[in-house]
Amino acid sequence: MNLKTKNLQEKIVSKKLDGFISFNPSNIFYLTGFGAENSFIFITRKNATLVVPELIYQSAKENANCSVEIAKEDFFDRYKNKKIGFEDTIQYCRFKKLRKKIKIFRDCSGFAEDLRAVKNETEISKIKTACKISQKAIEYAGKKLKAGITEKELADELEYFLRKNGAEKSAFDIIVASGKNSADPHHKPTNRKFQKNDVVLIDLGCVYDGYCSDLTRTFFLGKISSKKKKIFEIVKSAQQKAIDTAKDGVKCEKIDFAARDFIAKNGYKNFFIHGTGHGVGIDIHEEPSVSAKSETVLKTGMVVTVEPGIYIPNKFGVRIEDTVLVTKSGCEVLTK
């Protein structure tokens, strides 16, 4: 039995449950080391079983670090009178079927996610590699920037670059936003061509051996106006204040406040319109949330992004994002 499963079993015991079920592919991968769709993992106080369609049974048996069974209608018959924990992400149709089999259900949402928030050395190593690949890609992007290239063209080229340099895939749809499009935090690349004196915001990340990275840089194509330069420096300083605040034992809301307060004091309170960051791991967005209302306490081994931004509607936007590893004394910036 691996340590991750043992840690979850301790939660099962502490909540006086007989078992826990997860259909979440990310949680399944975390607990078994095998990425399985249309499957579930069922963990009792003593055992862990990955239940999969017959189509992937052989592959699961060879790669999962727990016992594997083919999905059958009578699987839960033996647990009819047991107390089972489930997650709120379960599909309603599945819940209805399980309700006929199991009489006592308890909401255990966050069971696995809380464990996933703190990474072990193997996970950290994979995230660091993903960060290095992303760093190479952003450096490549800086060299390719020139007037006449479209947002889509560069985004496609960066996707290829990530794969060519060892990534499984992009961690999310790459954002390449130029001109006034950079004022949209989640802009989708268009056929707009880069123009002289554009602001170009690039947000990318990749997946390496199941783990993600996240990185944003803002480029200036040509001359930089005094206003753009001022806003860039405000965002850069706000990010540094947040990074300086991040360490073991600090609430996430304090990291958010460090960045948000600095931006507000410099006159751009209403132009920072999202949270300061989020956890990164198997999913590109996972626990903990680095936001104004997050009371989650940072722990050594957590990996989060720090990404303040200022967005001037219909003009331009600036965001700087790095992935950082929380340590006892502070944090290590994994993207340079």
Short mmCIF file of N, CA and C in Angstrom, two decimals, residues 6-160:
data_model
loop_
_atom_site.label_atom_id
_atom_site.label_comp_id
_atom_site.label_asym_id
_atom_site.label_seq_id
_atom_site.Cartn_x
_atom_site.Cartn_y
_atom_site.Cartn_z
N LYS A 6 -2.40 5.28 2.26
CA LYS A 6 -2.41 5.13 3.72
C LYS A 6 -2.88 6.40 4.40
N ASN A 7 -2.44 7.55 3.88
CA ASN A 7 -2.87 8.83 4.45
C ASN A 7 -4.37 9.02 4.30
N LEU A 8 -4.92 8.58 3.17
CA LEU A 8 -6.36 8.70 2.97
C LEU A 8 -7.10 7.72 3.88
N GLN A 9 -6.53 6.55 4.09
CA GLN A 9 -7.15 5.57 4.98
C GLN A 9 -7.22 6.09 6.41
N GLU A 10 -6.23 6.89 6.80
CA GLU A 10 -6.26 7.50 8.13
C GLU A 10 -7.45 8.46 8.24
N LYS A 11 -7.76 9.15 7.16
CA LYS A 11 -8.93 10.03 7.15
C LYS A 11 -10.22 9.23 7.24
N ILE A 12 -10.25 8.10 6.55
CA ILE A 12 -11.42 7.23 6.60
C ILE A 12 -11.70 6.79 8.04
N VAL A 13 -10.65 6.40 8.73
CA VAL A 13 -10.78 5.96 10.12
C VAL A 13 -11.21 7.11 11.01
N SER A 14 -10.58 8.29 10.83
CA SER A 14 -10.90 9.44 11.69
C SER A 14 -12.34 9.91 11.53
N LYS A 15 -12.92 9.69 10.34
CA LYS A 15 -14.31 10.08 10.08
C LYS A 15 -15.29 8.94 10.37
N LYS A 16 -14.75 7.85 10.88
CA LYS A 16 -15.56 6.67 11.23
C LYS A 16 -16.33 6.13 10.03
N LEU A 17 -15.63 6.10 8.89
CA LEU A 17 -16.21 5.55 7.67
C LEU A 17 -15.70 4.13 7.44
N ASP A 18 -16.39 3.42 6.58
CA ASP A 18 -15.93 2.08 6.20
C ASP A 18 -15.20 2.12 4.86
N GLY A 19 -15.44 3.18 4.09
CA GLY A 19 -14.80 3.28 2.79
C GLY A 19 -14.98 4.64 2.16
N PHE A 20 -14.30 4.83 1.04
CA PHE A 20 -14.34 6.10 0.31
C PHE A 20 -14.27 5.79 -1.18
N ILE A 21 -15.10 6.49 -1.96
CA ILE A 21 -15.13 6.26 -3.41
C ILE A 21 -14.86 7.57 -4.15
N SER A 22 -14.04 7.48 -5.20
CA SER A 22 -13.77 8.65 -6.03
C SER A 22 -13.82 8.28 -7.51
N PHE A 23 -14.58 9.08 -8.27
CA PHE A 23 -14.65 8.93 -9.72
C PHE A 23 -13.77 9.98 -10.41
N ASN A 24 -13.15 10.85 -9.62
CA ASN A 24 -12.34 11.95 -10.15
C ASN A 24 -11.04 11.41 -10.75
N PRO A 25 -10.83 11.56 -12.08
CA PRO A 25 -9.63 11.02 -12.72
C PRO A 25 -8.33 11.51 -12.11
N SER A 26 -8.31 12.77 -11.66
CA SER A 26 -7.09 13.32 -11.06
C SER A 26 -6.80 12.65 -9.72
N ASN A 27 -7.85 12.41 -8.93
CA ASN A 27 -7.66 11.72 -7.65
C ASN A 27 -7.26 10.27 -7.87
N ILE A 28 -7.83 9.65 -8.89
CA ILE A 28 -7.46 8.27 -9.22
C ILE A 28 -5.98 8.20 -9.59
N PHE A 29 -5.53 9.14 -10.42
CA PHE A 29 -4.12 9.16 -10.81
C PHE A 29 -3.23 9.39 -9.60
N TYR A 30 -3.63 10.30 -8.74
CA TYR A 30 -2.85 10.60 -7.53
C TYR A 30 -2.68 9.36 -6.65
N LEU A 31 -3.75 8.62 -6.48
CA LEU A 31 -3.74 7.48 -5.55
C LEU A 31 -3.20 6.19 -6.16
N THR A 32 -3.29 6.06 -7.48
CA THR A 32 -2.89 4.79 -8.11
C THR A 32 -1.71 4.90 -9.07
N GLY A 33 -1.42 6.13 -9.53
CA GLY A 33 -0.37 6.30 -10.52
C GLY A 33 -0.82 5.96 -11.92
N PHE A 34 -2.12 5.71 -12.07
CA PHE A 34 -2.67 5.32 -13.38
C PHE A 34 -3.82 6.26 -13.74
N GLY A 35 -3.74 6.84 -14.93
CA GLY A 35 -4.80 7.73 -15.38
C GLY A 35 -5.94 6.96 -16.01
N ALA A 36 -7.10 6.97 -15.36
CA ALA A 36 -8.22 6.15 -15.84
C ALA A 36 -9.50 6.96 -15.95
N GLU A 37 -10.11 6.94 -17.11
CA GLU A 37 -11.41 7.57 -17.33
C GLU A 37 -12.50 6.50 -17.14
N ASN A 38 -13.72 6.96 -16.83
CA ASN A 38 -14.87 6.06 -16.65
C ASN A 38 -14.56 4.93 -15.66
N SER A 39 -13.85 5.29 -14.61
CA SER A 39 -13.43 4.32 -13.60
C SER A 39 -13.64 4.92 -12.22
N PHE A 40 -13.39 4.14 -11.19
CA PHE A 40 -13.41 4.69 -9.83
C PHE A 40 -12.44 3.91 -8.95
N ILE A 41 -12.00 4.58 -7.89
CA ILE A 41 -11.18 3.90 -6.90
C ILE A 41 -12.00 3.79 -5.63
N PHE A 42 -11.97 2.61 -5.04
CA PHE A 42 -12.70 2.38 -3.80
C PHE A 42 -11.69 1.97 -2.74
N ILE A 43 -11.65 2.77 -1.67
CA ILE A 43 -10.67 2.54 -0.61
C ILE A 43 -11.39 2.24 0.70
N THR A 44 -11.03 1.12 1.31
CA THR A 44 -11.55 0.77 2.63
C THR A 44 -10.43 1.01 3.65
N ARG A 45 -10.68 0.65 4.89
CA ARG A 45 -9.67 0.86 5.92
C ARG A 45 -8.41 0.01 5.69
N LYS A 46 -8.56 -1.05 4.90
CA LYS A 46 -7.42 -1.95 4.71
C LYS A 46 -6.99 -2.12 3.25
N ASN A 47 -7.88 -1.84 2.32
CA ASN A 47 -7.58 -2.13 0.92
C ASN A 47 -7.91 -0.96 0.00
N ALA A 48 -7.33 -1.02 -1.21
CA ALA A 48 -7.64 -0.05 -2.26
C ALA A 48 -7.84 -0.81 -3.56
N THR A 49 -8.96 -0.53 -4.23
CA THR A 49 -9.27 -1.24 -5.47
C THR A 49 -9.63 -0.24 -6.56
N LEU A 50 -8.96 -0.35 -7.69
CA LEU A 50 -9.29 0.45 -8.86
C LEU A 50 -10.24 -0.36 -9.73
N VAL A 51 -11.41 0.18 -9.99
CA VAL A 51 -12.43 -0.53 -10.77
C VAL A 51 -12.54 0.14 -12.14
N VAL A 52 -12.27 -0.64 -13.19
CA VAL A 52 -12.15 -0.07 -14.54
C VAL A 52 -12.97 -0.84 -15.56
N PRO A 53 -13.23 -0.23 -16.72
CA PRO A 53 -13.88 -0.97 -17.81
C PRO A 53 -12.96 -2.09 -18.29
N GLU A 54 -13.55 -3.13 -18.83
CA GLU A 54 -12.75 -4.26 -19.30
C GLU A 54 -11.73 -3.84 -20.36
N LEU A 55 -12.06 -2.81 -21.12
CA LEU A 55 -11.20 -2.32 -22.20
C LEU A 55 -9.81 -1.93 -21.72
N ILE A 56 -9.69 -1.37 -20.51
CA ILE A 56 -8.39 -0.92 -20.02
C ILE A 56 -7.88 -1.75 -18.84
N TYR A 57 -8.54 -2.86 -18.58
CA TYR A 57 -8.19 -3.69 -17.43
C TYR A 57 -6.72 -4.12 -17.44
N GLN A 58 -6.24 -4.63 -18.56
CA GLN A 58 -4.87 -5.13 -18.62
C GLN A 58 -3.86 -4.02 -18.39
N SER A 59 -4.10 -2.87 -19.00
CA SER A 59 -3.21 -1.73 -18.82
C SER A 59 -3.20 -1.26 -17.37
N ALA A 60 -4.39 -1.21 -16.77
CA ALA A 60 -4.50 -0.78 -15.37
C ALA A 60 -3.78 -1.77 -14.45
N LYS A 61 -3.95 -3.04 -14.72
CA LYS A 61 -3.32 -4.07 -13.89
C LYS A 61 -1.80 -3.96 -13.93
N GLU A 62 -1.28 -3.59 -15.08
CA GLU A 62 0.17 -3.49 -15.25
C GLU A 62 0.75 -2.20 -14.68
N ASN A 63 -0.07 -1.16 -14.57
CA ASN A 63 0.47 0.15 -14.19
C ASN A 63 -0.03 0.73 -12.87
N ALA A 64 -1.19 0.31 -12.41
CA ALA A 64 -1.72 0.84 -11.15
C ALA A 64 -1.00 0.21 -9.96
N ASN A 65 -0.84 0.98 -8.89
CA ASN A 65 -0.14 0.47 -7.71
C ASN A 65 -1.09 -0.10 -6.65
N CYS A 66 -2.24 -0.60 -7.10
CA CYS A 66 -3.21 -1.22 -6.19
C CYS A 66 -3.90 -2.35 -6.94
N SER A 67 -4.78 -3.05 -6.26
CA SER A 67 -5.51 -4.13 -6.93
C SER A 67 -6.48 -3.54 -7.95
N VAL A 68 -6.76 -4.29 -9.00
CA VAL A 68 -7.62 -3.81 -10.08
C VAL A 68 -8.70 -4.84 -10.37
N GLU A 69 -9.94 -4.35 -10.56
CA GLU A 69 -11.06 -5.22 -10.91
C GLU A 69 -11.81 -4.64 -12.10
N ILE A 70 -12.46 -5.52 -12.84
CA ILE A 70 -13.33 -5.08 -13.93
C ILE A 70 -14.67 -4.67 -13.33
N ALA A 71 -15.21 -3.56 -13.79
CA ALA A 71 -16.47 -3.05 -13.27
C ALA A 71 -17.61 -4.04 -13.47
N LYS A 72 -18.33 -4.32 -12.36
CA LYS A 72 -19.49 -5.21 -12.41
C LYS A 72 -20.61 -4.62 -11.57
N GLU A 73 -21.84 -4.92 -11.94
CA GLU A 73 -23.00 -4.36 -11.27
C GLU A 73 -23.07 -4.71 -9.79
N ASP A 74 -22.54 -5.88 -9.42
CA ASP A 74 -22.67 -6.34 -8.04
C ASP A 74 -21.50 -5.93 -7.15
N PHE A 75 -20.61 -5.05 -7.63
CA PHE A 75 -19.41 -4.70 -6.86
C PHE A 75 -19.75 -4.21 -5.46
N PHE A 76 -20.78 -3.36 -5.34
CA PHE A 76 -21.08 -2.74 -4.05
C PHE A 76 -22.06 -3.54 -3.20
N ASP A 77 -22.48 -4.69 -3.67
CA ASP A 77 -23.42 -5.50 -2.89
C ASP A 77 -22.87 -5.84 -1.51
N ARG A 78 -21.57 -6.04 -1.44
CA ARG A 78 -20.93 -6.43 -0.17
C ARG A 78 -20.83 -5.27 0.82
N TYR A 79 -21.11 -4.04 0.33
CA TYR A 79 -20.98 -2.85 1.19
C TYR A 79 -22.34 -2.22 1.49
N LYS A 80 -23.39 -3.00 1.33
CA LYS A 80 -24.76 -2.49 1.45
C LYS A 80 -25.01 -1.74 2.75
N ASN A 81 -24.52 -2.25 3.86
CA ASN A 81 -24.80 -1.64 5.16
C ASN A 81 -23.59 -0.89 5.74
N LYS A 82 -22.67 -0.52 4.87
CA LYS A 82 -21.47 0.19 5.30
C LYS A 82 -21.64 1.70 5.12
N LYS A 83 -20.80 2.43 5.83
CA LYS A 83 -20.82 3.89 5.74
C LYS A 83 -19.71 4.33 4.78
N ILE A 84 -20.12 4.91 3.65
CA ILE A 84 -19.18 5.21 2.57
C ILE A 84 -19.11 6.72 2.29
N GLY A 85 -17.91 7.21 2.14
CA GLY A 85 -17.70 8.62 1.80
C GLY A 85 -17.64 8.82 0.29
N PHE A 86 -18.18 9.94 -0.18
CA PHE A 86 -18.16 10.25 -1.61
C PHE A 86 -17.81 11.72 -1.81
N GLU A 87 -17.60 12.12 -3.06
CA GLU A 87 -17.24 13.50 -3.39
C GLU A 87 -18.39 14.22 -4.08
N ASP A 88 -18.45 15.54 -3.92
CA ASP A 88 -19.56 16.28 -4.51
C ASP A 88 -19.45 16.41 -6.03
N THR A 89 -18.34 15.96 -6.60
CA THR A 89 -18.19 16.00 -8.06
C THR A 89 -18.80 14.78 -8.75
N ILE A 90 -19.32 13.86 -7.98
CA ILE A 90 -19.91 12.65 -8.55
C ILE A 90 -21.10 13.01 -9.43
N GLN A 91 -21.23 12.36 -10.57
CA GLN A 91 -22.37 12.61 -11.46
C GLN A 91 -23.65 12.11 -10.80
N TYR A 92 -24.73 12.85 -11.01
CA TYR A 92 -26.00 12.51 -10.37
C TYR A 92 -26.48 11.11 -10.75
N CYS A 93 -26.30 10.74 -12.02
CA CYS A 93 -26.76 9.42 -12.46
C CYS A 93 -26.01 8.31 -11.73
N ARG A 94 -24.72 8.54 -11.47
CA ARG A 94 -23.94 7.55 -10.72
C ARG A 94 -24.38 7.51 -9.26
N PHE A 95 -24.64 8.70 -8.71
CA PHE A 95 -25.07 8.77 -7.32
C PHE A 95 -26.38 8.02 -7.12
N LYS A 96 -27.31 8.17 -8.07
CA LYS A 96 -28.60 7.48 -7.97
C LYS A 96 -28.42 5.96 -7.95
N LYS A 97 -27.52 5.47 -8.79
CA LYS A 97 -27.26 4.03 -8.84
C LYS A 97 -26.65 3.54 -7.52
N LEU A 98 -25.68 4.32 -7.02
CA LEU A 98 -25.02 3.94 -5.77
C LEU A 98 -25.99 3.99 -4.60
N ARG A 99 -26.92 4.93 -4.64
CA ARG A 99 -27.90 5.09 -3.55
C ARG A 99 -28.74 3.83 -3.39
N LYS A 100 -28.94 3.11 -4.48
CA LYS A 100 -29.72 1.87 -4.41
C LYS A 100 -28.91 0.74 -3.78
N LYS A 101 -27.59 0.88 -3.85
CA LYS A 101 -26.71 -0.17 -3.34
C LYS A 101 -26.27 0.09 -1.90
N ILE A 102 -25.95 1.37 -1.62
CA ILE A 102 -25.39 1.74 -0.32
C ILE A 102 -26.37 2.65 0.42
N LYS A 103 -26.62 2.33 1.66
CA LYS A 103 -27.64 3.06 2.42
C LYS A 103 -27.09 4.28 3.16
N ILE A 104 -25.81 4.24 3.55
CA ILE A 104 -25.27 5.32 4.36
C ILE A 104 -24.14 6.02 3.60
N PHE A 105 -24.39 7.26 3.18
CA PHE A 105 -23.41 8.06 2.45
C PHE A 105 -22.99 9.27 3.28
N ARG A 106 -21.73 9.65 3.17
CA ARG A 106 -21.24 10.85 3.83
C ARG A 106 -20.45 11.69 2.82
N ASP A 107 -20.70 12.99 2.82
CA ASP A 107 -19.97 13.88 1.91
C ASP A 107 -18.54 14.05 2.40
N CYS A 108 -17.60 13.59 1.61
CA CYS A 108 -16.18 13.69 1.96
C CYS A 108 -15.42 14.47 0.88
N SER A 109 -16.06 15.46 0.33
CA SER A 109 -15.42 16.29 -0.69
C SER A 109 -14.15 16.93 -0.12
N GLY A 110 -13.09 16.90 -0.88
CA GLY A 110 -11.83 17.49 -0.43
C GLY A 110 -10.89 16.52 0.24
N PHE A 111 -11.35 15.29 0.52
CA PHE A 111 -10.51 14.28 1.15
C PHE A 111 -9.17 14.15 0.42
N ALA A 112 -9.24 13.81 -0.85
CA ALA A 112 -8.02 13.59 -1.63
C ALA A 112 -7.35 14.91 -2.00
N GLU A 113 -8.16 15.93 -2.30
CA GLU A 113 -7.61 17.22 -2.71
C GLU A 113 -6.73 17.84 -1.63
N ASP A 114 -7.14 17.70 -0.36
CA ASP A 114 -6.33 18.23 0.74
C ASP A 114 -4.98 17.53 0.82
N LEU A 115 -4.97 16.24 0.57
CA LEU A 115 -3.71 15.49 0.57
C LEU A 115 -2.85 15.91 -0.62
N ARG A 116 -3.48 16.10 -1.76
CA ARG A 116 -2.77 16.46 -2.98
C ARG A 116 -2.09 17.82 -2.87
N ALA A 117 -2.60 18.68 -2.01
CA ALA A 117 -2.07 20.04 -1.91
C ALA A 117 -0.60 20.07 -1.48
N VAL A 118 -0.19 19.10 -0.67
CA VAL A 118 1.20 19.02 -0.22
C VAL A 118 1.92 17.96 -1.05
N LYS A 119 2.92 18.39 -1.79
CA LYS A 119 3.61 17.48 -2.71
C LYS A 119 4.80 16.79 -2.04
N ASN A 120 5.06 15.55 -2.48
CA ASN A 120 6.27 14.86 -2.01
C ASN A 120 7.42 15.19 -2.98
N GLU A 121 8.60 14.67 -2.68
CA GLU A 121 9.78 15.01 -3.48
C GLU A 121 9.65 14.58 -4.94
N THR A 122 9.04 13.43 -5.17
CA THR A 122 8.86 12.96 -6.55
C THR A 122 7.96 13.91 -7.33
N GLU A 123 6.86 14.33 -6.70
CA GLU A 123 5.93 15.25 -7.36
C GLU A 123 6.60 16.60 -7.62
N ILE A 124 7.35 17.08 -6.65
CA ILE A 124 8.04 18.37 -6.80
C ILE A 124 9.04 18.31 -7.95
N SER A 125 9.74 17.19 -8.06
CA SER A 125 10.72 17.02 -9.14
C SER A 125 10.04 17.10 -10.51
N LYS A 126 8.87 16.49 -10.63
CA LYS A 126 8.13 16.51 -11.90
C LYS A 126 7.64 17.92 -12.22
N ILE A 127 7.16 18.63 -11.20
CA ILE A 127 6.70 20.01 -11.41
C ILE A 127 7.87 20.90 -11.82
N LYS A 128 9.02 20.70 -11.19
CA LYS A 128 10.20 21.49 -11.55
C LYS A 128 10.59 21.27 -13.01
N THR A 129 10.51 20.02 -13.46
CA THR A 129 10.83 19.73 -14.86
C THR A 129 9.83 20.41 -15.79
N ALA A 130 8.55 20.36 -15.42
CA ALA A 130 7.51 21.03 -16.22
C ALA A 130 7.78 22.53 -16.28
N CYS A 131 8.22 23.09 -15.16
CA CYS A 131 8.52 24.53 -15.11
C CYS A 131 9.70 24.88 -16.02
N LYS A 132 10.71 24.02 -16.04
CA LYS A 132 11.88 24.27 -16.89
C LYS A 132 11.49 24.27 -18.37
N ILE A 133 10.62 23.33 -18.74
CA ILE A 133 10.16 23.27 -20.14
C ILE A 133 9.37 24.53 -20.49
N SER A 134 8.51 24.96 -19.57
CA SER A 134 7.70 26.17 -19.80
C SER A 134 8.58 27.40 -19.88
N GLN A 135 9.62 27.43 -19.06
CA GLN A 135 10.55 28.56 -19.09
C GLN A 135 11.24 28.66 -20.45
N LYS A 136 11.64 27.52 -20.98
CA LYS A 136 12.25 27.50 -22.32
C LYS A 136 11.27 28.03 -23.37
N ALA A 137 10.01 27.64 -23.21
CA ALA A 137 8.99 28.07 -24.17
C ALA A 137 8.76 29.57 -24.13
N ILE A 138 8.74 30.14 -22.93
CA ILE A 138 8.49 31.58 -22.83
C ILE A 138 9.68 32.37 -23.37
N GLU A 139 10.88 31.83 -23.18
CA GLU A 139 12.07 32.47 -23.75
C GLU A 139 12.03 32.40 -25.27
N TYR A 140 11.58 31.27 -25.78
CA TYR A 140 11.43 31.09 -27.23
C TYR A 140 10.40 32.08 -27.77
N ALA A 141 9.32 32.26 -27.03
CA ALA A 141 8.26 33.19 -27.46
C ALA A 141 8.81 34.60 -27.59
N GLY A 142 9.64 34.99 -26.62
CA GLY A 142 10.22 36.33 -26.65
C GLY A 142 11.05 36.58 -27.90
N LYS A 143 11.71 35.53 -28.37
CA LYS A 143 12.55 35.66 -29.57
C LYS A 143 11.72 35.69 -30.85
N LYS A 144 10.54 35.08 -30.81
CA LYS A 144 9.69 34.98 -32.00
C LYS A 144 8.78 36.20 -32.20
N LEU A 145 8.64 37.02 -31.17
CA LEU A 145 7.72 38.15 -31.24
C LEU A 145 8.16 39.18 -32.28
N LYS A 146 7.28 39.47 -33.20
CA LYS A 146 7.52 40.53 -34.17
C LYS A 146 6.19 40.90 -34.83
N ALA A 147 6.12 42.10 -35.32
CA ALA A 147 4.90 42.57 -35.97
C ALA A 147 4.57 41.69 -37.17
N GLY A 148 3.26 41.39 -37.33
CA GLY A 148 2.82 40.60 -38.47
C GLY A 148 2.43 39.18 -38.14
N ILE A 149 2.96 38.64 -37.03
CA ILE A 149 2.58 37.29 -36.60
C ILE A 149 1.25 37.36 -35.87
N THR A 150 0.39 36.37 -36.05
CA THR A 150 -0.90 36.38 -35.35
C THR A 150 -0.80 35.69 -34.00
N GLU A 151 -1.76 35.99 -33.14
CA GLU A 151 -1.83 35.35 -31.83
C GLU A 151 -1.93 33.83 -31.98
N LYS A 152 -2.79 33.39 -32.89
CA LYS A 152 -2.98 31.95 -33.09
C LYS A 152 -1.70 31.27 -33.57
N GLU A 153 -1.00 31.92 -34.47
CA GLU A 153 0.24 31.34 -35.01
C GLU A 153 1.25 31.11 -33.90
N LEU A 154 1.42 32.08 -33.03
CA LEU A 154 2.39 31.93 -31.95
C LEU A 154 1.93 30.89 -30.94
N ALA A 155 0.63 30.89 -30.63
CA ALA A 155 0.10 29.91 -29.67
C ALA A 155 0.32 28.48 -30.19
N ASP A 156 0.05 28.26 -31.46
CA ASP A 156 0.25 26.93 -32.06
C ASP A 156 1.73 26.54 -32.03
N GLU A 157 2.58 27.50 -32.31
CA GLU A 157 4.02 27.23 -32.32
C GLU A 157 4.52 26.88 -30.92
N LEU A 158 3.98 27.55 -29.92
CA LEU A 158 4.38 27.28 -28.54
C LEU A 158 3.89 25.91 -28.08
N GLU A 159 2.70 25.54 -28.52
CA GLU A 159 2.17 24.20 -28.21
C GLU A 159 3.13 23.13 -28.75
N TYR A 160 3.57 23.31 -29.97
CA TYR A 160 4.51 22.36 -30.59
C TYR A 160 5.85 22.37 -29.86
#
